[in-house]
PDB file of C-alpha atoms in Angstrom:
ATOM      1  CA  LYS A1019      12.404 -13.233   8.432  1.00 59.00           C
ATOM      2  CA  SER A1020       9.176 -11.157   7.042  1.00 65.00           C
ATOM      3  CA  TYR A1021       5.852 -12.447   7.091  1.00 71.00           C
ATOM      4  CA  LEU A1022       5.380 -10.194   3.793  1.00 68.00           C
ATOM      5  CA  PRO A1023       4.592 -11.828   0.675  1.00 82.00           C
ATOM      6  CA  ALA A1024       7.635 -11.607  -1.922  1.00 84.00           C
ATOM      7  CA  SER A1025       5.618  -9.808  -4.432  1.00 89.00           C
ATOM      8  CA  LEU A1026       4.931  -6.943  -1.925  1.00 91.00           C
ATOM      9  CA  CYS A1027       8.600  -6.576  -1.423  1.00 89.00           C
ATOM     10  CA  PHE A1028       9.334  -6.410  -5.030  1.00 92.00           C
ATOM     11  CA  ILE A1029       6.889  -3.741  -5.335  1.00 94.00           C
ATOM     12  CA  SER A1030       8.124  -1.780  -2.499  1.00 94.00           C
ATOM     13  CA  LEU A1031      11.698  -2.163  -3.975  1.00 94.00           C
ATOM     14  CA  PHE A1032      10.369  -1.051  -7.429  1.00 95.00           C
ATOM     15  CA  ILE A1033       8.682   2.107  -5.811  1.00 97.00           C
ATOM     16  CA  GLY A1034      11.599   2.886  -3.950  1.00 95.00           C
ATOM     17  CA  LEU A1035      13.760   2.938  -7.211  1.00 95.00           C
ATOM     18  CA  LYS A1036      11.395   4.996  -8.918  1.00 95.00           C
ATOM     19  CA  LEU A1037      11.423   7.641  -6.299  1.00 96.00           C
ATOM     20  CA  ILE A1038      15.243   7.697  -6.506  1.00 94.00           C
ATOM     21  CA  LEU A1039      15.229   8.241 -10.323  1.00 91.00           C
ATOM     22  CA  LEU A1040      12.530  10.564 -10.016  1.00 80.00           C
TER      23      LEU A1040
END
């Protein structure tokens, strides 16, 4: 559904998790 690479999605998710834990 999204044309963005899986790596970018994973990085975005990781950053989001970091912000939540921060």
